[in-house]
Amino acid sequence: LDLPQNAELRQIRKLALMGSPERLKLYRKRLGDLSWYMRRLNEPLAKRCNQEEFCSGRFWEDRYKSQALLDEGAIFACMAYVDLNPVRAKITDKLEKSQNTSIKMRLEETLSLEETKPEQTKLLQENIKPVSGELPSRQLSMKLNEYIQLVEWVGQSIVYPDKASIPLQIVPVLDRLNLQQDNFLKQIENMGQNYYRAIGTIEKIRTKSKQMKVRCLRGISAARSLYHCPG
């Protein structure tokens, strides 16, 4: 609860932390460690769910994956992959009923502006932005209406294989992102298996492997199918 005494307590803890360089260094190290964060997230979730379900075991079946998205093509492919989790799992076949997804929140935001058509049109024509967060970020090159159409097409293709045709206005979007439309659907359905530590063009994956000081990273074959120009 956001009570005055809680705010005062937070301020006291903050001052104590700032006055301890060693403690501050430790906290900064932890906050930059994804493995530490996932452990701290997973443990209380597992305990709570196990209590509710009267069972034992891990909360998530597999260990988390961390993949670097090396270009905008990779970003949008991954966004669509995550937004379509409920559709792939056959929980729903409608984006507006895909709970806990950014696509549902984006659709709700546009629908809330239906009574003010100019504002809705303006929002749909704006470059896509994060759903939440106050940190400044670089705008992506795809408009909101283009992204919605892209996800709708991929979702329909999952529900009705070989029946959903790509909207004509999406073709130049994929070309602009250097993505092959014939292989894009297959890539979306297998995003988690096709790559390991990074998603991007062949050249960028190889550059990333050099930065990580490893001989190679899985994903070269997938990148060759996803991008028009492998480099």
PDB file of C-alpha atoms in Angstrom:
ATOM      1  CA  LEU A   1       0.000   0.000   0.000  1.00  0.00           C
ATOM      2  CA  ASP A   2       1.160   3.516  -0.796  1.00  0.00           C
ATOM      3  CA  LEU A   3       0.859   4.795   2.762  1.00  0.00           C
ATOM      4  CA  PRO A   4       2.907   7.730   4.127  1.00  0.00           C
ATOM      5  CA  GLN A   5       4.754   5.445   6.543  1.00  0.00           C
ATOM      6  CA  ASN A   6       5.696   3.109   3.684  1.00  0.00           C
ATOM      7  CA  ALA A   7       7.048   6.029   1.656  1.00  0.00           C
ATOM      8  CA  GLU A   8       9.107   7.099   4.666  1.00  0.00           C
ATOM      9  CA  LEU A   9      10.422   3.572   5.144  1.00  0.00           C
ATOM     10  CA  ARG A  10      11.422   3.368   1.463  1.00  0.00           C
ATOM     11  CA  GLN A  11      13.296   6.639   1.779  1.00  0.00           C
ATOM     12  CA  ILE A  12      15.173   5.389   4.873  1.00  0.00           C
ATOM     13  CA  ARG A  13      16.134   2.159   3.058  1.00  0.00           C
ATOM     14  CA  LYS A  14      17.228   4.165   0.006  1.00  0.00           C
ATOM     15  CA  LEU A  15      19.483   6.421   2.102  1.00  0.00           C
ATOM     16  CA  ALA A  16      20.955   3.392   3.876  1.00  0.00           C
ATOM     17  CA  LEU A  17      21.700   1.750   0.540  1.00  0.00           C
ATOM     18  CA  MET A  18      23.272   4.895  -0.944  1.00  0.00           C
ATOM     19  CA  GLY A  19      25.480   5.147   2.120  1.00  0.00           C
ATOM     20  CA  SER A  20      26.904   1.659   1.605  1.00  0.00           C
ATOM     21  CA  PRO A  21      29.108   1.488  -1.548  1.00  0.00           C
ATOM     22  CA  GLU A  22      29.625  -2.277  -1.178  1.00  0.00           C
ATOM     23  CA  ARG A  23      25.907  -2.962  -0.847  1.00  0.00           C
ATOM     24  CA  LEU A  24      25.141  -0.628  -3.755  1.00  0.00           C
ATOM     25  CA  LYS A  25      27.685  -2.424  -5.948  1.00  0.00           C
ATOM     26  CA  LEU A  26      26.117  -5.778  -5.072  1.00  0.00           C
ATOM     27  CA  TYR A  27      22.592  -4.576  -5.923  1.00  0.00           C
ATOM     28  CA  ARG A  28      23.753  -3.134  -9.231  1.00  0.00           C
ATOM     29  CA  LYS A  29      25.406  -6.421 -10.120  1.00  0.00           C
ATOM     30  CA  ARG A  30      22.243  -8.350  -9.271  1.00  0.00           C
ATOM     31  CA  LEU A  31      19.986  -6.019 -11.253  1.00  0.00           C
ATOM     32  CA  GLY A  32      22.195  -6.558 -14.298  1.00  0.00           C
ATOM     33  CA  ASP A  33      22.054 -10.350 -13.935  1.00  0.00           C
ATOM     34  CA  LEU A  34      19.082 -11.878 -15.752  1.00  0.00           C
ATOM     35  CA  SER A  35      19.645 -15.281 -14.137  1.00  0.00           C
ATOM     36  CA  TRP A  36      19.412 -13.738 -10.655  1.00  0.00           C
ATOM     37  CA  TYR A  37      16.215 -11.882 -11.602  1.00  0.00           C
ATOM     38  CA  MET A  38      14.559 -15.019 -12.992  1.00  0.00           C
ATOM     39  CA  ARG A  39      15.453 -17.000  -9.852  1.00  0.00           C
ATOM     40  CA  ARG A  40      13.909 -14.314  -7.650  1.00  0.00           C
ATOM     41  CA  LEU A  41      10.802 -14.268  -9.869  1.00  0.00           C
ATOM     42  CA  ASN A  42      10.413 -18.026 -10.220  1.00  0.00           C
ATOM     43  CA  GLU A  43      10.751 -19.077  -6.573  1.00  0.00           C
ATOM     44  CA  PRO A  44       7.809 -17.113  -5.070  1.00  0.00           C
ATOM     45  CA  LEU A  45       5.624 -17.919  -8.095  1.00  0.00           C
ATOM     46  CA  ALA A  46       6.330 -21.633  -7.773  1.00  0.00           C
ATOM     47  CA  LYS A  47       5.642 -21.632  -4.028  1.00  0.00           C
ATOM     48  CA  ARG A  48       2.369 -19.715  -4.370  1.00  0.00           C
ATOM     49  CA  CYS A  49       1.058 -21.815  -7.271  1.00  0.00           C
ATOM     50  CA  ASN A  50       2.032 -25.051  -5.562  1.00  0.00           C
ATOM     51  CA  GLN A  51       0.105 -23.987  -2.467  1.00  0.00           C
ATOM     52  CA  GLU A  52      -2.962 -23.144  -4.551  1.00  0.00           C
ATOM     53  CA  GLU A  53      -2.820 -26.358  -6.596  1.00  0.00           C
ATOM     54  CA  PHE A  54      -1.661 -28.638  -3.736  1.00  0.00           C
ATOM     55  CA  CYS A  55       1.282 -29.888  -5.755  1.00  0.00           C
ATOM     56  CA  SER A  56       5.050 -29.518  -5.992  1.00  0.00           C
ATOM     57  CA  GLY A  57       7.593 -28.845  -8.690  1.00  0.00           C
ATOM     58  CA  ARG A  58       8.797 -26.040 -10.929  1.00  0.00           C
ATOM     59  CA  PHE A  59       6.501 -23.271 -12.142  1.00  0.00           C
ATOM     60  CA  TRP A  60       7.841 -23.131 -15.709  1.00  0.00           C
ATOM     61  CA  GLU A  61       8.511 -26.339 -17.591  1.00  0.00           C
ATOM     62  CA  ASP A  62      11.695 -25.111 -19.269  1.00  0.00           C
ATOM     63  CA  ARG A  63      14.481 -22.774 -18.269  1.00  0.00           C
ATOM     64  CA  TYR A  64      14.057 -19.207 -19.490  1.00  0.00           C
ATOM     65  CA  LYS A  65      15.644 -18.144 -22.780  1.00  0.00           C
ATOM     66  CA  SER A  66      17.493 -14.917 -23.419  1.00  0.00           C
ATOM     67  CA  GLN A  67      17.907 -13.979 -27.089  1.00  0.00           C
ATOM     68  CA  ALA A  68      19.369 -10.747 -28.447  1.00  0.00           C
ATOM     69  CA  LEU A  69      17.242  -9.115 -31.167  1.00  0.00           C
ATOM     70  CA  LEU A  70      19.788  -7.665 -33.573  1.00  0.00           C
ATOM     71  CA  ASP A  71      17.558  -5.679 -35.964  1.00  0.00           C
ATOM     72  CA  GLU A  72      13.982  -4.476 -36.471  1.00  0.00           C
ATOM     73  CA  GLY A  73      13.042  -7.567 -38.465  1.00  0.00           C
ATOM     74  CA  ALA A  74      13.963  -9.689 -35.452  1.00  0.00           C
ATOM     75  CA  ILE A  75      12.119  -7.335 -33.076  1.00  0.00           C
ATOM     76  CA  PHE A  76       8.828  -7.488 -34.977  1.00  0.00           C
ATOM     77  CA  ALA A  77       9.067 -11.234 -35.586  1.00  0.00           C
ATOM     78  CA  CYS A  78       9.606 -11.788 -31.851  1.00  0.00           C
ATOM     79  CA  MET A  79       6.819  -9.354 -30.904  1.00  0.00           C
ATOM     80  CA  ALA A  80       4.350 -11.181 -33.148  1.00  0.00           C
ATOM     81  CA  TYR A  81       5.544 -14.548 -31.804  1.00  0.00           C
ATOM     82  CA  VAL A  82       4.887 -13.484 -28.195  1.00  0.00           C
ATOM     83  CA  ASP A  83       1.591 -11.726 -28.962  1.00  0.00           C
ATOM     84  CA  LEU A  84       0.292 -14.901 -30.624  1.00  0.00           C
ATOM     85  CA  ASN A  85       1.097 -17.243 -27.724  1.00  0.00           C
ATOM     86  CA  PRO A  86      -2.626 -17.663 -26.796  1.00  0.00           C
ATOM     87  CA  VAL A  87      -3.528 -18.329 -30.446  1.00  0.00           C
ATOM     88  CA  ARG A  88      -0.785 -20.931 -30.917  1.00  0.00           C
ATOM     89  CA  ALA A  89      -1.863 -22.579 -27.652  1.00  0.00           C
ATOM     90  CA  LYS A  90      -5.476 -22.659 -28.973  1.00  0.00           C
ATOM     91  CA  ILE A  91      -6.742 -20.717 -25.965  1.00  0.00           C
ATOM     92  CA  THR A  92      -8.465 -18.306 -28.337  1.00  0.00           C
ATOM     93  CA  ASP A  93      -8.567 -17.495 -32.033  1.00  0.00           C
ATOM     94  CA  LYS A  94      -9.265 -13.782 -31.520  1.00  0.00           C
ATOM     95  CA  LEU A  95      -6.588 -11.184 -30.813  1.00  0.00           C
ATOM     96  CA  GLU A  96      -8.968  -9.059 -28.738  1.00  0.00           C
ATOM     97  CA  LYS A  97      -9.424 -12.021 -26.381  1.00  0.00           C
ATOM     98  CA  SER A  98      -5.727 -12.834 -26.073  1.00  0.00           C
ATOM     99  CA  GLN A  99      -5.271 -12.122 -22.383  1.00  0.00           C
ATOM    100  CA  ASN A 100      -2.011 -10.642 -21.065  1.00  0.00           C
ATOM    101  CA  THR A 101      -0.683  -9.623 -24.484  1.00  0.00           C
ATOM    102  CA  SER A 102       0.417  -6.271 -25.862  1.00  0.00           C
ATOM    103  CA  ILE A 103      -1.692  -6.741 -29.012  1.00  0.00           C
ATOM    104  CA  LYS A 104      -4.860  -6.882 -26.874  1.00  0.00           C
ATOM    105  CA  MET A 105      -3.835  -3.668 -25.097  1.00  0.00           C
ATOM    106  CA  ARG A 106      -3.087  -1.937 -28.394  1.00  0.00           C
ATOM    107  CA  LEU A 107      -6.465  -2.978 -29.828  1.00  0.00           C
ATOM    108  CA  GLU A 108      -8.271  -1.775 -26.704  1.00  0.00           C
ATOM    109  CA  GLU A 109      -6.492   1.567 -26.943  1.00  0.00           C
ATOM    110  CA  THR A 110      -7.601   2.069 -30.545  1.00  0.00           C
ATOM    111  CA  LEU A 111     -11.170   0.923 -29.826  1.00  0.00           C
ATOM    112  CA  SER A 112     -11.422   3.403 -26.966  1.00  0.00           C
ATOM    113  CA  LEU A 113     -10.909   6.170 -29.529  1.00  0.00           C
ATOM    114  CA  GLU A 114     -13.684   5.019 -31.869  1.00  0.00           C
ATOM    115  CA  GLU A 115     -15.910   7.950 -30.884  1.00  0.00           C
ATOM    116  CA  THR A 116     -13.138  10.366 -31.777  1.00  0.00           C
ATOM    117  CA  LYS A 117     -12.234   9.112 -35.240  1.00  0.00           C
ATOM    118  CA  PRO A 118      -9.495  11.687 -35.968  1.00  0.00           C
ATOM    119  CA  GLU A 119      -7.639  10.683 -32.800  1.00  0.00           C
ATOM    120  CA  GLN A 120      -8.004   6.982 -33.626  1.00  0.00           C
ATOM    121  CA  THR A 121      -6.709   7.540 -37.161  1.00  0.00           C
ATOM    122  CA  LYS A 122      -3.780   9.525 -35.831  1.00  0.00           C
ATOM    123  CA  LEU A 123      -2.875   6.782 -33.345  1.00  0.00           C
ATOM    124  CA  LEU A 124      -3.038   4.041 -35.991  1.00  0.00           C
ATOM    125  CA  GLN A 125      -0.725   6.037 -38.268  1.00  0.00           C
ATOM    126  CA  GLU A 126       1.878   6.631 -35.567  1.00  0.00           C
ATOM    127  CA  ASN A 127       5.004   4.513 -35.377  1.00  0.00           C
ATOM    128  CA  ILE A 128       4.638   1.691 -32.912  1.00  0.00           C
ATOM    129  CA  LYS A 129       5.646   2.452 -29.333  1.00  0.00           C
ATOM    130  CA  PRO A 130       6.121   0.424 -26.121  1.00  0.00           C
ATOM    131  CA  VAL A 131       2.863  -0.491 -24.366  1.00  0.00           C
ATOM    132  CA  SER A 132       4.124   0.896 -21.073  1.00  0.00           C
ATOM    133  CA  GLY A 133       7.143   2.500 -19.544  1.00  0.00           C
ATOM    134  CA  GLU A 134       8.384   6.064 -19.209  1.00  0.00           C
ATOM    135  CA  LEU A 135      11.957   5.568 -20.422  1.00  0.00           C
ATOM    136  CA  PRO A 136      12.675   7.307 -23.747  1.00  0.00           C
ATOM    137  CA  SER A 137      13.115   4.845 -26.604  1.00  0.00           C
ATOM    138  CA  ARG A 138      13.774   4.971 -30.324  1.00  0.00           C
ATOM    139  CA  GLN A 139      10.600   4.714 -32.357  1.00  0.00           C
ATOM    140  CA  LEU A 140      10.337   1.670 -34.588  1.00  0.00           C
ATOM    141  CA  SER A 141       9.722   2.028 -38.316  1.00  0.00           C
ATOM    142  CA  MET A 142       6.372   0.176 -38.441  1.00  0.00           C
ATOM    143  CA  LYS A 143       3.075   1.987 -37.932  1.00  0.00           C
ATOM    144  CA  LEU A 144       0.582   0.665 -35.375  1.00  0.00           C
ATOM    145  CA  ASN A 145      -2.025  -0.235 -38.017  1.00  0.00           C
ATOM    146  CA  GLU A 146       0.641  -2.136 -39.991  1.00  0.00           C
ATOM    147  CA  TYR A 147       1.646  -4.134 -36.928  1.00  0.00           C
ATOM    148  CA  ILE A 148      -1.983  -4.979 -36.088  1.00  0.00           C
ATOM    149  CA  GLN A 149      -2.564  -6.177 -39.655  1.00  0.00           C
ATOM    150  CA  LEU A 150       0.648  -8.208 -39.549  1.00  0.00           C
ATOM    151  CA  VAL A 151      -0.322  -9.994 -36.328  1.00  0.00           C
ATOM    152  CA  GLU A 152      -3.891 -10.558 -37.562  1.00  0.00           C
ATOM    153  CA  TRP A 153      -2.567 -12.177 -40.749  1.00  0.00           C
ATOM    154  CA  VAL A 154      -0.152 -14.448 -38.877  1.00  0.00           C
ATOM    155  CA  GLY A 155      -2.859 -15.357 -36.341  1.00  0.00           C
ATOM    156  CA  GLN A 156      -5.365 -16.234 -39.069  1.00  0.00           C
ATOM    157  CA  SER A 157      -2.706 -18.302 -40.812  1.00  0.00           C
ATOM    158  CA  ILE A 158      -2.193 -20.304 -37.612  1.00  0.00           C
ATOM    159  CA  VAL A 159      -5.927 -20.885 -37.135  1.00  0.00           C
ATOM    160  CA  TYR A 160      -6.680 -21.458 -40.838  1.00  0.00           C
ATOM    161  CA  PRO A 161      -3.522 -22.816 -42.510  1.00  0.00           C
ATOM    162  CA  ASP A 162      -3.230 -22.131 -46.261  1.00  0.00           C
ATOM    163  CA  LYS A 163      -6.394 -19.989 -46.221  1.00  0.00           C
ATOM    164  CA  ALA A 164      -5.299 -16.614 -44.873  1.00  0.00           C
ATOM    165  CA  SER A 165      -3.815 -14.371 -47.580  1.00  0.00           C
ATOM    166  CA  ILE A 166      -1.329 -11.660 -46.734  1.00  0.00           C
ATOM    167  CA  PRO A 167      -2.807  -8.121 -46.851  1.00  0.00           C
ATOM    168  CA  LEU A 168      -1.345  -6.211 -49.798  1.00  0.00           C
ATOM    169  CA  GLN A 169      -0.319  -3.300 -47.565  1.00  0.00           C
ATOM    170  CA  ILE A 170       1.840  -5.646 -45.461  1.00  0.00           C
ATOM    171  CA  VAL A 171       3.998  -6.793 -48.388  1.00  0.00           C
ATOM    172  CA  PRO A 172       6.024  -3.549 -48.633  1.00  0.00           C
ATOM    173  CA  VAL A 173       6.391  -3.538 -44.844  1.00  0.00           C
ATOM    174  CA  LEU A 174       8.070  -6.944 -44.883  1.00  0.00           C
ATOM    175  CA  ASP A 175      10.205  -5.890 -47.865  1.00  0.00           C
ATOM    176  CA  ARG A 176      11.286  -2.771 -45.977  1.00  0.00           C
ATOM    177  CA  LEU A 177      12.350  -4.970 -43.057  1.00  0.00           C
ATOM    178  CA  ASN A 178      14.243  -7.295 -45.450  1.00  0.00           C
ATOM    179  CA  LEU A 179      11.933 -10.211 -44.505  1.00  0.00           C
ATOM    180  CA  GLN A 180      10.762 -12.940 -46.877  1.00  0.00           C
ATOM    181  CA  GLN A 181       6.974 -13.218 -46.713  1.00  0.00           C
ATOM    182  CA  ASP A 182       6.990 -16.857 -47.903  1.00  0.00           C
ATOM    183  CA  ASN A 183       9.065 -17.958 -44.910  1.00  0.00           C
ATOM    184  CA  PHE A 184       7.897 -15.417 -42.343  1.00  0.00           C
ATOM    185  CA  LEU A 185       4.976 -17.538 -41.095  1.00  0.00           C
ATOM    186  CA  LYS A 186       7.142 -20.616 -40.615  1.00  0.00           C
ATOM    187  CA  GLN A 187       9.718 -18.532 -38.759  1.00  0.00           C
ATOM    188  CA  ILE A 188       7.078 -17.119 -36.396  1.00  0.00           C
ATOM    189  CA  GLU A 189       5.776 -20.584 -35.516  1.00  0.00           C
ATOM    190  CA  ASN A 190       9.297 -21.849 -34.716  1.00  0.00           C
ATOM    191  CA  MET A 191      10.933 -18.722 -33.343  1.00  0.00           C
ATOM    192  CA  GLY A 192      11.932 -20.406 -30.086  1.00  0.00           C
ATOM    193  CA  GLN A 193      13.586 -23.395 -31.758  1.00  0.00           C
ATOM    194  CA  ASN A 194      15.293 -21.812 -34.784  1.00  0.00           C
ATOM    195  CA  TYR A 195      17.659 -19.564 -32.847  1.00  0.00           C
ATOM    196  CA  TYR A 196      19.744 -19.792 -29.709  1.00  0.00           C
ATOM    197  CA  ARG A 197      21.321 -16.616 -28.317  1.00  0.00           C
ATOM    198  CA  ALA A 198      20.610 -14.076 -31.067  1.00  0.00           C
ATOM    199  CA  ILE A 199      18.128 -13.372 -33.880  1.00  0.00           C
ATOM    200  CA  GLY A 200      19.141 -11.360 -36.935  1.00  0.00           C
ATOM    201  CA  THR A 201      20.874 -11.555 -40.288  1.00  0.00           C
ATOM    202  CA  ILE A 202      23.750 -13.988 -40.843  1.00  0.00           C
ATOM    203  CA  GLU A 203      26.304 -11.201 -40.681  1.00  0.00           C
ATOM    204  CA  LYS A 204      24.909  -9.831 -37.411  1.00  0.00           C
ATOM    205  CA  ILE A 205      24.719 -13.292 -35.831  1.00  0.00           C
ATOM    206  CA  ARG A 206      28.360 -13.904 -36.752  1.00  0.00           C
ATOM    207  CA  THR A 207      29.343 -10.499 -35.374  1.00  0.00           C
ATOM    208  CA  LYS A 208      27.478 -11.318 -32.146  1.00  0.00           C
ATOM    209  CA  SER A 209      29.283 -14.657 -31.848  1.00  0.00           C
ATOM    210  CA  LYS A 210      32.639 -12.817 -32.091  1.00  0.00           C
ATOM    211  CA  GLN A 211      31.533 -10.392 -29.373  1.00  0.00           C
ATOM    212  CA  MET A 212      30.577 -13.344 -27.175  1.00  0.00           C
ATOM    213  CA  LYS A 213      33.894 -15.064 -28.050  1.00  0.00           C
ATOM    214  CA  VAL A 214      32.237 -18.260 -29.260  1.00  0.00           C
ATOM    215  CA  ARG A 215      32.913 -20.050 -32.535  1.00  0.00           C
ATOM    216  CA  CYS A 216      29.334 -19.879 -33.820  1.00  0.00           C
ATOM    217  CA  LEU A 217      25.702 -19.404 -32.787  1.00  0.00           C
ATOM    218  CA  ARG A 218      22.725 -21.444 -33.937  1.00  0.00           C
ATOM    219  CA  GLY A 219      20.416 -19.636 -36.331  1.00  0.00           C
ATOM    220  CA  ILE A 220      22.389 -19.241 -39.562  1.00  0.00           C
ATOM    221  CA  SER A 221      20.070 -21.516 -41.573  1.00  0.00           C
ATOM    222  CA  ALA A 222      16.962 -19.822 -40.136  1.00  0.00           C
ATOM    223  CA  ALA A 223      18.376 -16.371 -40.927  1.00  0.00           C
ATOM    224  CA  ARG A 224      19.047 -17.448 -44.495  1.00  0.00           C
ATOM    225  CA  SER A 225      15.332 -18.342 -44.849  1.00  0.00           C
ATOM    226  CA  LEU A 226      13.958 -15.318 -42.981  1.00  0.00           C
ATOM    227  CA  TYR A 227      15.889 -12.507 -44.660  1.00  0.00           C
ATOM    228  CA  HIS A 228      16.038 -11.510 -48.346  1.00  0.00           C
ATOM    229  CA  CYS A 229      19.681 -10.504 -48.060  1.00  0.00           C
ATOM    230  CA  PRO A 230      21.464 -12.830 -45.584  1.00  0.00           C
ATOM    231  CA  GLY A 231      24.079 -10.166 -44.810  1.00  0.00           C
TER     232      GLY A 231
END
